[in-house]
PDB file of C-alpha atoms in Angstrom:
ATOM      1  CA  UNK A 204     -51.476  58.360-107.621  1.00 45.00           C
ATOM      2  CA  UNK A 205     -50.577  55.088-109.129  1.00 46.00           C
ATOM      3  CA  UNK A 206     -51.375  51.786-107.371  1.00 46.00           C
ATOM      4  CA  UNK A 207     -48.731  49.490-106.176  1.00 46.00           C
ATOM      5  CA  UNK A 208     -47.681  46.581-107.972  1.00 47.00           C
ATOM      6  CA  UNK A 209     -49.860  43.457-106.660  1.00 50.00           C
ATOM      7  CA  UNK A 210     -46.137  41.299-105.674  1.00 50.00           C
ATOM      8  CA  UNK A 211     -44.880  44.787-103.810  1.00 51.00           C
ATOM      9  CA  UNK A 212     -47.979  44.735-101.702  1.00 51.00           C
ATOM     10  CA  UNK A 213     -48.029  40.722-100.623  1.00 51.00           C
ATOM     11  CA  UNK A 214     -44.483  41.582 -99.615  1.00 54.00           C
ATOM     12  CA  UNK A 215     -45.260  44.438 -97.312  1.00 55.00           C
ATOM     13  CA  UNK A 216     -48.165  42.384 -95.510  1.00 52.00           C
ATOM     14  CA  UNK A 217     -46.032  39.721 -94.590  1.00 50.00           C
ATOM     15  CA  UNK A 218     -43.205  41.694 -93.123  1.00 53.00           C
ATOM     16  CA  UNK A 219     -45.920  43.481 -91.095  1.00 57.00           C
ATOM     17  CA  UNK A 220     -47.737  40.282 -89.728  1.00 55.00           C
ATOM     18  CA  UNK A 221     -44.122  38.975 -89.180  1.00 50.00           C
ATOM     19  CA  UNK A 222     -43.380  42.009 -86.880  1.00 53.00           C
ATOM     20  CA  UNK A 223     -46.913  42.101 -85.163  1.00 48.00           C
ATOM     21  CA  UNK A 224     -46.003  38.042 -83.975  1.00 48.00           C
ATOM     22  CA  UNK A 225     -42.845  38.519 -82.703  1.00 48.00           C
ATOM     23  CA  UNK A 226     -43.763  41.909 -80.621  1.00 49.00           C
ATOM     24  CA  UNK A 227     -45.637  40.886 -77.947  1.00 46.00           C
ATOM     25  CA  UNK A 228     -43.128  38.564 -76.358  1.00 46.00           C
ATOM     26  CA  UNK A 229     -40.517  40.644 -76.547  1.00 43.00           C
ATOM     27  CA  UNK A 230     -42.108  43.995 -75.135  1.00 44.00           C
ATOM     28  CA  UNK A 231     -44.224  42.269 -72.514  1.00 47.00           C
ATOM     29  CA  UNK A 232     -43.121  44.366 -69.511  1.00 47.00           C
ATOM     30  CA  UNK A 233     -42.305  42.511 -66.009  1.00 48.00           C
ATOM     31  CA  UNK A 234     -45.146  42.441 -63.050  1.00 47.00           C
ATOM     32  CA  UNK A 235     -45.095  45.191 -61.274  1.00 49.00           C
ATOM     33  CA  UNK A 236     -43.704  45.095 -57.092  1.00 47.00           C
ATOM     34  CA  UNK A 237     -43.319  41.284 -57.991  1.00 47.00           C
ATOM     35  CA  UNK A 238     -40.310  39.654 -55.218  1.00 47.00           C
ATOM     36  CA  UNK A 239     -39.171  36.672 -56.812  1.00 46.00           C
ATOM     37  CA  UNK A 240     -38.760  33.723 -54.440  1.00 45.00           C
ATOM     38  CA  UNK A 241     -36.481  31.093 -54.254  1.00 46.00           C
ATOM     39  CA  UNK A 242     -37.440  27.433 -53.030  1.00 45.00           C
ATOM     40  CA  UNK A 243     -35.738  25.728 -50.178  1.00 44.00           C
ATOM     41  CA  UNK A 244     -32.985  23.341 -51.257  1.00 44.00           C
ATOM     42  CA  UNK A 245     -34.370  19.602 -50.565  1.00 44.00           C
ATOM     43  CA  UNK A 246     -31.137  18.059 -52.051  1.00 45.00           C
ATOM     44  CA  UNK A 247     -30.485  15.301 -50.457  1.00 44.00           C
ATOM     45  CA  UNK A 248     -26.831  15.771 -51.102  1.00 46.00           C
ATOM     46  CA  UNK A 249     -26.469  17.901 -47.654  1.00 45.00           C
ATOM     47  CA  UNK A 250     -27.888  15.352 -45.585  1.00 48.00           C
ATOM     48  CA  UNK A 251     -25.880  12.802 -44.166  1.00 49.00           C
ATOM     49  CA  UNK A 252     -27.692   9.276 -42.867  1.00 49.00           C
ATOM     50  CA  UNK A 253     -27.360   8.624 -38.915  1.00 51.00           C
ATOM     51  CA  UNK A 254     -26.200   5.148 -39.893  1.00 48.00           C
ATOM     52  CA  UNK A 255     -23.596   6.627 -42.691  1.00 46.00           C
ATOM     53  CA  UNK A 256     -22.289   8.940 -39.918  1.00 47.00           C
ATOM     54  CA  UNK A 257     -21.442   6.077 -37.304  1.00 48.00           C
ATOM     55  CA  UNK A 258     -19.702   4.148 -39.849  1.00 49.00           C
ATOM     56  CA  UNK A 259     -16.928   6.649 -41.056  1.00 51.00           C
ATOM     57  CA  UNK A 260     -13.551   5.348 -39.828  1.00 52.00           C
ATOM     58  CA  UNK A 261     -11.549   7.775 -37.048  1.00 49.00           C
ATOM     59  CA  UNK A 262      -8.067   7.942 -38.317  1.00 50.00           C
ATOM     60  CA  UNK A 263      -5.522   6.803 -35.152  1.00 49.00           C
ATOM     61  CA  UNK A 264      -4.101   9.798 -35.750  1.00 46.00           C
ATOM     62  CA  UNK A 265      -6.936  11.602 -34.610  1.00 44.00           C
ATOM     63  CA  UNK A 266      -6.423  10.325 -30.652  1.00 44.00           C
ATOM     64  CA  UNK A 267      -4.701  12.750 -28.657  1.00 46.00           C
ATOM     65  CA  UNK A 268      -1.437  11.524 -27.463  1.00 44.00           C
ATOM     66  CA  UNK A 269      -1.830  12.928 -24.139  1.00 46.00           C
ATOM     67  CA  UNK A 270      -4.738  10.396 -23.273  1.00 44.00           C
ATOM     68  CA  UNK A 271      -2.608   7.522 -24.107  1.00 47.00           C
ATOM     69  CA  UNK A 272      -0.717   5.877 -21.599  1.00 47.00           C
ATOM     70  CA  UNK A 273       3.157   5.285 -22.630  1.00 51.00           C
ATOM     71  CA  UNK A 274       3.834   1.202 -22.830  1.00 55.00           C
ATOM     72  CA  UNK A 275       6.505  -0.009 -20.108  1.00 55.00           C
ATOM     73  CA  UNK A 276       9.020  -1.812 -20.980  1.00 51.00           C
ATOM     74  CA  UNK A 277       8.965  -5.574 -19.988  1.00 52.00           C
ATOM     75  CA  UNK A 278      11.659  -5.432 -17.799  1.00 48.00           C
ATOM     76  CA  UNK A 279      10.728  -2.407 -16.126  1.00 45.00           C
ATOM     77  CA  UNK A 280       7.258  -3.991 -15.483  1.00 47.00           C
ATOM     78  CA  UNK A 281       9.057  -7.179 -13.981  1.00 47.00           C
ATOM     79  CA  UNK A 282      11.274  -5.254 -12.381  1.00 45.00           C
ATOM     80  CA  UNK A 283       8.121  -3.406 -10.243  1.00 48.00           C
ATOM     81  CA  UNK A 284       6.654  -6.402  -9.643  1.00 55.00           C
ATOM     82  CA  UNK A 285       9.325  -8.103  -8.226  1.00 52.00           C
ATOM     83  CA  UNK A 286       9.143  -8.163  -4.073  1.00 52.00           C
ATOM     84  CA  UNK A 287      11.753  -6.486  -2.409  1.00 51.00           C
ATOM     85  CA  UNK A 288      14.275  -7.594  -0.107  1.00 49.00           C
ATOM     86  CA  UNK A 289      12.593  -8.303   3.778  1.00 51.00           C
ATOM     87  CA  UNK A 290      13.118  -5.211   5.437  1.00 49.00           C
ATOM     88  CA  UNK A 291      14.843  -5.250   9.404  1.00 45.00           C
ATOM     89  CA  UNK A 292      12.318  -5.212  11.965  1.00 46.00           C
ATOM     90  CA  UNK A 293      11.723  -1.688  13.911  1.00 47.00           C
ATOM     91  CA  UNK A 294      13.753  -0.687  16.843  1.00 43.00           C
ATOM     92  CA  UNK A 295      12.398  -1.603  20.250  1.00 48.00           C
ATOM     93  CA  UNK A 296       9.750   1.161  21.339  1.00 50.00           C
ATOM     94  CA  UNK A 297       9.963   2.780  24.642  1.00 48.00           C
ATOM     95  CA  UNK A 298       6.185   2.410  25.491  1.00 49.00           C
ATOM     96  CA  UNK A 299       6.220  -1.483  24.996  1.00 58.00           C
ATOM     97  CA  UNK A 300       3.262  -2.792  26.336  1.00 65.00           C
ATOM     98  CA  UNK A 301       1.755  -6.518  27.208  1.00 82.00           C
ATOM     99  CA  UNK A 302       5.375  -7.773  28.875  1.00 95.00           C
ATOM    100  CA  UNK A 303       4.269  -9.587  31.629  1.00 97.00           C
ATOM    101  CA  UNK A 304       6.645 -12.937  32.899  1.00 98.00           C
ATOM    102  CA  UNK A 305       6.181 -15.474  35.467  1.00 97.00           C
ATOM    103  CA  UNK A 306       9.177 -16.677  37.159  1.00 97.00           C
ATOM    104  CA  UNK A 307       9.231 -19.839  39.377  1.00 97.00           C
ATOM    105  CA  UNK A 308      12.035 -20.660  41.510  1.00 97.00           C
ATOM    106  CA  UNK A 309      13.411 -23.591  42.948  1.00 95.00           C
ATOM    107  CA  UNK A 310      15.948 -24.698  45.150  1.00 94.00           C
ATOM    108  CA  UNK A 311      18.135 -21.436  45.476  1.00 93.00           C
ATOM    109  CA  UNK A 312      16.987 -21.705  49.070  1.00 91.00           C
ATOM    110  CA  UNK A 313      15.102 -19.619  51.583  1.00 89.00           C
ATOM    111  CA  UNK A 314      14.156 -16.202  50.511  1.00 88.00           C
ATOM    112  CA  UNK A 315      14.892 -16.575  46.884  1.00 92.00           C
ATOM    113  CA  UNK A 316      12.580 -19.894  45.907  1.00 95.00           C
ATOM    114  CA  UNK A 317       8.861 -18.661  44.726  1.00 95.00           C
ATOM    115  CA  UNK A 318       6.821 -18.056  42.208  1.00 97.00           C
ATOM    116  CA  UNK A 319       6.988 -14.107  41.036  1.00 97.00           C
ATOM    117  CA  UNK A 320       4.555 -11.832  38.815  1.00 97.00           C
ATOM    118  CA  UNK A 321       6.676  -9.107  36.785  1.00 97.00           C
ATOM    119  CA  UNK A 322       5.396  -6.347  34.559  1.00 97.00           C
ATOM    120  CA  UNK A 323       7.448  -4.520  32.890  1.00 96.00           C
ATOM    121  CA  UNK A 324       6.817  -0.933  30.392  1.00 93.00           C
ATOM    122  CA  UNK A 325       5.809   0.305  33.503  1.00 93.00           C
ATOM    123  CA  UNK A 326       7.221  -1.872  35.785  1.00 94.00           C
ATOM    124  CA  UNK A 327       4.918  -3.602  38.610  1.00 95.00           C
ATOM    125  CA  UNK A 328       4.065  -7.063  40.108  1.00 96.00           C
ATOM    126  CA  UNK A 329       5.325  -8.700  43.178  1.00 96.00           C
ATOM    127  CA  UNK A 330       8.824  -9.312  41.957  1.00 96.00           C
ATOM    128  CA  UNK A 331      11.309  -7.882  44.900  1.00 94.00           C
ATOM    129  CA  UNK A 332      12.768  -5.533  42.565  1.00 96.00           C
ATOM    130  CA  UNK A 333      10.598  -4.680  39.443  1.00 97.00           C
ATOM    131  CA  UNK A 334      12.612  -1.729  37.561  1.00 96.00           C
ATOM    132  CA  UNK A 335      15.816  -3.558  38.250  1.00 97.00           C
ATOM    133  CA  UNK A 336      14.549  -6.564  36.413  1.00 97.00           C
ATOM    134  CA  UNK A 337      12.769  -4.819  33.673  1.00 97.00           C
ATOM    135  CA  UNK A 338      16.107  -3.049  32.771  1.00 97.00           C
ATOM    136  CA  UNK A 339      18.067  -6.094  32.977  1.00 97.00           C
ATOM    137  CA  UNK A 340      15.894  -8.034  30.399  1.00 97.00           C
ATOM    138  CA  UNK A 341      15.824  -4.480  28.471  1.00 96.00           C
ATOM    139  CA  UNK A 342      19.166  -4.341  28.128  1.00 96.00           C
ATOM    140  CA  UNK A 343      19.819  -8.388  26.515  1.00 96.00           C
ATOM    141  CA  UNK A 344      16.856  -7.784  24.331  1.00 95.00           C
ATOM    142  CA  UNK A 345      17.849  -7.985  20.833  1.00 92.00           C
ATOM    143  CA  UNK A 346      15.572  -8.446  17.590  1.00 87.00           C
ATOM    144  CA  UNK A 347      16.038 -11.269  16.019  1.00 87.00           C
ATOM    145  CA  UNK A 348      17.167 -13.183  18.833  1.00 90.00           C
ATOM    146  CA  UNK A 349      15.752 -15.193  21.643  1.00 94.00           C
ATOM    147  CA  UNK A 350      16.105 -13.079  25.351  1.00 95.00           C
ATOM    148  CA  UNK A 351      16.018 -16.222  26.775  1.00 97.00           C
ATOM    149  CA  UNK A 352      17.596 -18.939  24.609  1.00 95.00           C
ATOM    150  CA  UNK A 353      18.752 -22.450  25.920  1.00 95.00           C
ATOM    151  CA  UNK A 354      22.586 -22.818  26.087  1.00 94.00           C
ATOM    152  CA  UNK A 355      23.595 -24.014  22.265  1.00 92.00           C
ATOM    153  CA  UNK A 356      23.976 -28.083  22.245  1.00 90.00           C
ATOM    154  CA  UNK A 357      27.198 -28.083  21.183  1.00 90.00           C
ATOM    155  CA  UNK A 358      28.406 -25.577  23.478  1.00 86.00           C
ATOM    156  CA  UNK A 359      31.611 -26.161  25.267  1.00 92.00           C
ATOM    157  CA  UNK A 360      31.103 -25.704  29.398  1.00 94.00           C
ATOM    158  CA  UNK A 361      33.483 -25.827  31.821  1.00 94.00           C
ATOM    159  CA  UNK A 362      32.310 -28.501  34.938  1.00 92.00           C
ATOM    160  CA  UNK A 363      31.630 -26.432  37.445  1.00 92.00           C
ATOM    161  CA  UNK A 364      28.618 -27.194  40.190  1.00 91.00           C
ATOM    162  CA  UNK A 365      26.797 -24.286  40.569  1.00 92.00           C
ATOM    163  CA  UNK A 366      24.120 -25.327  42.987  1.00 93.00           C
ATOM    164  CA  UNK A 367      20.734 -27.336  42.387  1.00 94.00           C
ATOM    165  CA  UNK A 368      19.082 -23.615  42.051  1.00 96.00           C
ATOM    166  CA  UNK A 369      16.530 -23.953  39.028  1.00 96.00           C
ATOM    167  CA  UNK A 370      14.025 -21.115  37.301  1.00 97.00           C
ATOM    168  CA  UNK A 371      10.997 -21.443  35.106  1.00 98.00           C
ATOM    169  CA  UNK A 372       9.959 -18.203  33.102  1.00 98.00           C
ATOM    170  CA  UNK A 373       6.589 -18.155  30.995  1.00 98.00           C
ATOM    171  CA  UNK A 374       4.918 -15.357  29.560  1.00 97.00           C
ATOM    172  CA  UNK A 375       5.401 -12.609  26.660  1.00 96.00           C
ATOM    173  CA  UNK A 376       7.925 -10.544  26.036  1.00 96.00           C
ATOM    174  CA  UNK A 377       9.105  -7.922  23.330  1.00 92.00           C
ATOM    175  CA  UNK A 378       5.583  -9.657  21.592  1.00 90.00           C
ATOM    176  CA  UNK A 379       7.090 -13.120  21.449  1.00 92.00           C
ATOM    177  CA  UNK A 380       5.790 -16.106  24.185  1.00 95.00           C
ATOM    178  CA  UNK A 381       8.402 -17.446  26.521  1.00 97.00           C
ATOM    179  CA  UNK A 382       8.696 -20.720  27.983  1.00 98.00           C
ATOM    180  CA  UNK A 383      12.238 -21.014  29.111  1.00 98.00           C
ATOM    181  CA  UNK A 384      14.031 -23.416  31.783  1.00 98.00           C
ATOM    182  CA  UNK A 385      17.407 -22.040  33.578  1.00 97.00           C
ATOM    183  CA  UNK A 386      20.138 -23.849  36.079  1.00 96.00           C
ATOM    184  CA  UNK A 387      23.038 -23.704  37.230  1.00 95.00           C
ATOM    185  CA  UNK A 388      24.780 -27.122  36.428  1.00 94.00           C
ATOM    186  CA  UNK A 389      27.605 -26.101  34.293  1.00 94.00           C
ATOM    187  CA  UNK A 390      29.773 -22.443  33.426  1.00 95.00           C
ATOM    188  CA  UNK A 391      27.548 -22.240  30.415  1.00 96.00           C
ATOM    189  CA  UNK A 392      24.438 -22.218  32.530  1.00 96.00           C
ATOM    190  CA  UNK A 393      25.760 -20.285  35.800  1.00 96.00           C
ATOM    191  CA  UNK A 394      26.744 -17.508  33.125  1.00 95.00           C
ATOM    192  CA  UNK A 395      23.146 -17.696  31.045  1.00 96.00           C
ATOM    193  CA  UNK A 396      22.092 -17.403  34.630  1.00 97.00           C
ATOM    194  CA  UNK A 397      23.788 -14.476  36.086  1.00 96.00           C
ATOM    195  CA  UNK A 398      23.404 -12.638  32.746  1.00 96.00           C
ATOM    196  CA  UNK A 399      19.808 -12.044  33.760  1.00 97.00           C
ATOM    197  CA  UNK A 400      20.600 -10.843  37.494  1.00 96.00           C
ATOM    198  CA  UNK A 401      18.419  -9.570  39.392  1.00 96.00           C
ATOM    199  CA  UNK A 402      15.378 -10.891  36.971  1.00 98.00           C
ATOM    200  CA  UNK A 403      16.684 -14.387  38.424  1.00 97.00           C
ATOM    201  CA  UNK A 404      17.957 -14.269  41.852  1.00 96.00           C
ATOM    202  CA  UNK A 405      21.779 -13.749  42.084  1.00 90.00           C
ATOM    203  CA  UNK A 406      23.411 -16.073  45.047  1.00 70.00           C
ATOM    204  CA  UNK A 407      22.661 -13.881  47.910  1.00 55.00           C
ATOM    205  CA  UNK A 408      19.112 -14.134  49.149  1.00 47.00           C
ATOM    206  CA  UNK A 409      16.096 -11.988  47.521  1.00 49.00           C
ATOM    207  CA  UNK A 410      14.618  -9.389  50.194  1.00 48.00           C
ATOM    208  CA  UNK A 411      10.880  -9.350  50.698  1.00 45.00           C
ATOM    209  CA  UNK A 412       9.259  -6.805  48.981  1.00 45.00           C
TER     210      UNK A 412
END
């Protein structure tokens, strides 16, 4: 056999050395049972600062409407506020307590002059007829008036002489005080009198209790 040209030869050696270099990287094999791992993410791009948090801005939209209370209109807010009209005082109640009057008489003459204790809602004291004269005063009790209001000033009396009978009432009644003076010098007065018969004494004499 022949030998082989010297510039075949070179050639063949360096393909095989070229070959031998590059076949080792390429054939290695993997490890064997080897889990590949994966490290934890440490980004900071997840994490959001405490401060960074607290300064987003809420949108208003966000609010729920139902938490809001509606605005009232300015007049309707004046209007509320406004006080209403006084209202009318209650009726009179028929368990009226603390009515207790005084009455001092004078010169209606024997059996009628004196000084008498009534008390009325119930009705006691020394006065010679007690329920009589608590009905009587009942029945010209009116709120907003006076039970026993003077004769108006300019009043106009007939002249009549109705004796020199006079009455002095003090006390409380229907929760108001009473200091009131009564005669019988005039029609005016005889009838602001006898209106209040048998509280006052009428012209026949009182009988003793």
């Amino acid at each position: 056999m022949s030998a082989l040209p010297r510039r075949g030869t070179a050639s063949l050696a360096v393909s095989l050395l070229c070959g031998l270099a590059a076949t080792p990287a390429a054939a290695a094999p993997a490890p064997a049972h080897t889990t590949p791992t994966r490290a934890a993410s440490t980004s900071p791009a997840y994490a959001i600062p405490a401060a960074a948090a607290s300064a987003i801005p809420v949108p208003a939209t966000a609010v729920t409407p139902a938490l809001a209370a509606p605005a009232r209109p300015a007049s309707a807010a004046a209007a509320h506020d406004a006080p209403g009209p006084a209202l009318p005082p209650p009726p009179l109640p028929d368990d009226r307590t603390g009515d207790h009057l005084t009455l001092v008489v004078h010169g209606a003459g024997p059996g009628r002059d004196g000084v008498r204790q009534l008390f009325c809602h119930p009705d006691s004291g020394d006065h010679p007829d007690p329920a009589a004269a608590c009905r009587v005063l009942d029945e010209n009790t009116r709120w907003g008036q006076d039970t026993f209001a003077p004769v108006p000033p300019d009043g106009i009396c007939t002249m009549i002489d109705g004796g020199p009978a006079t009455a002095h009432v003090t006390g409380h009644w229907a929760g108001r005080p009473v200091d009131a003076d009564f005669s019988r010098r005039n029609g005016c007065e005889i009838a602001r009198w006898d209106r209040l018969v048998p509280f006052l004494p009428s012209a026949g004499a009182w009988k003793s209790p």
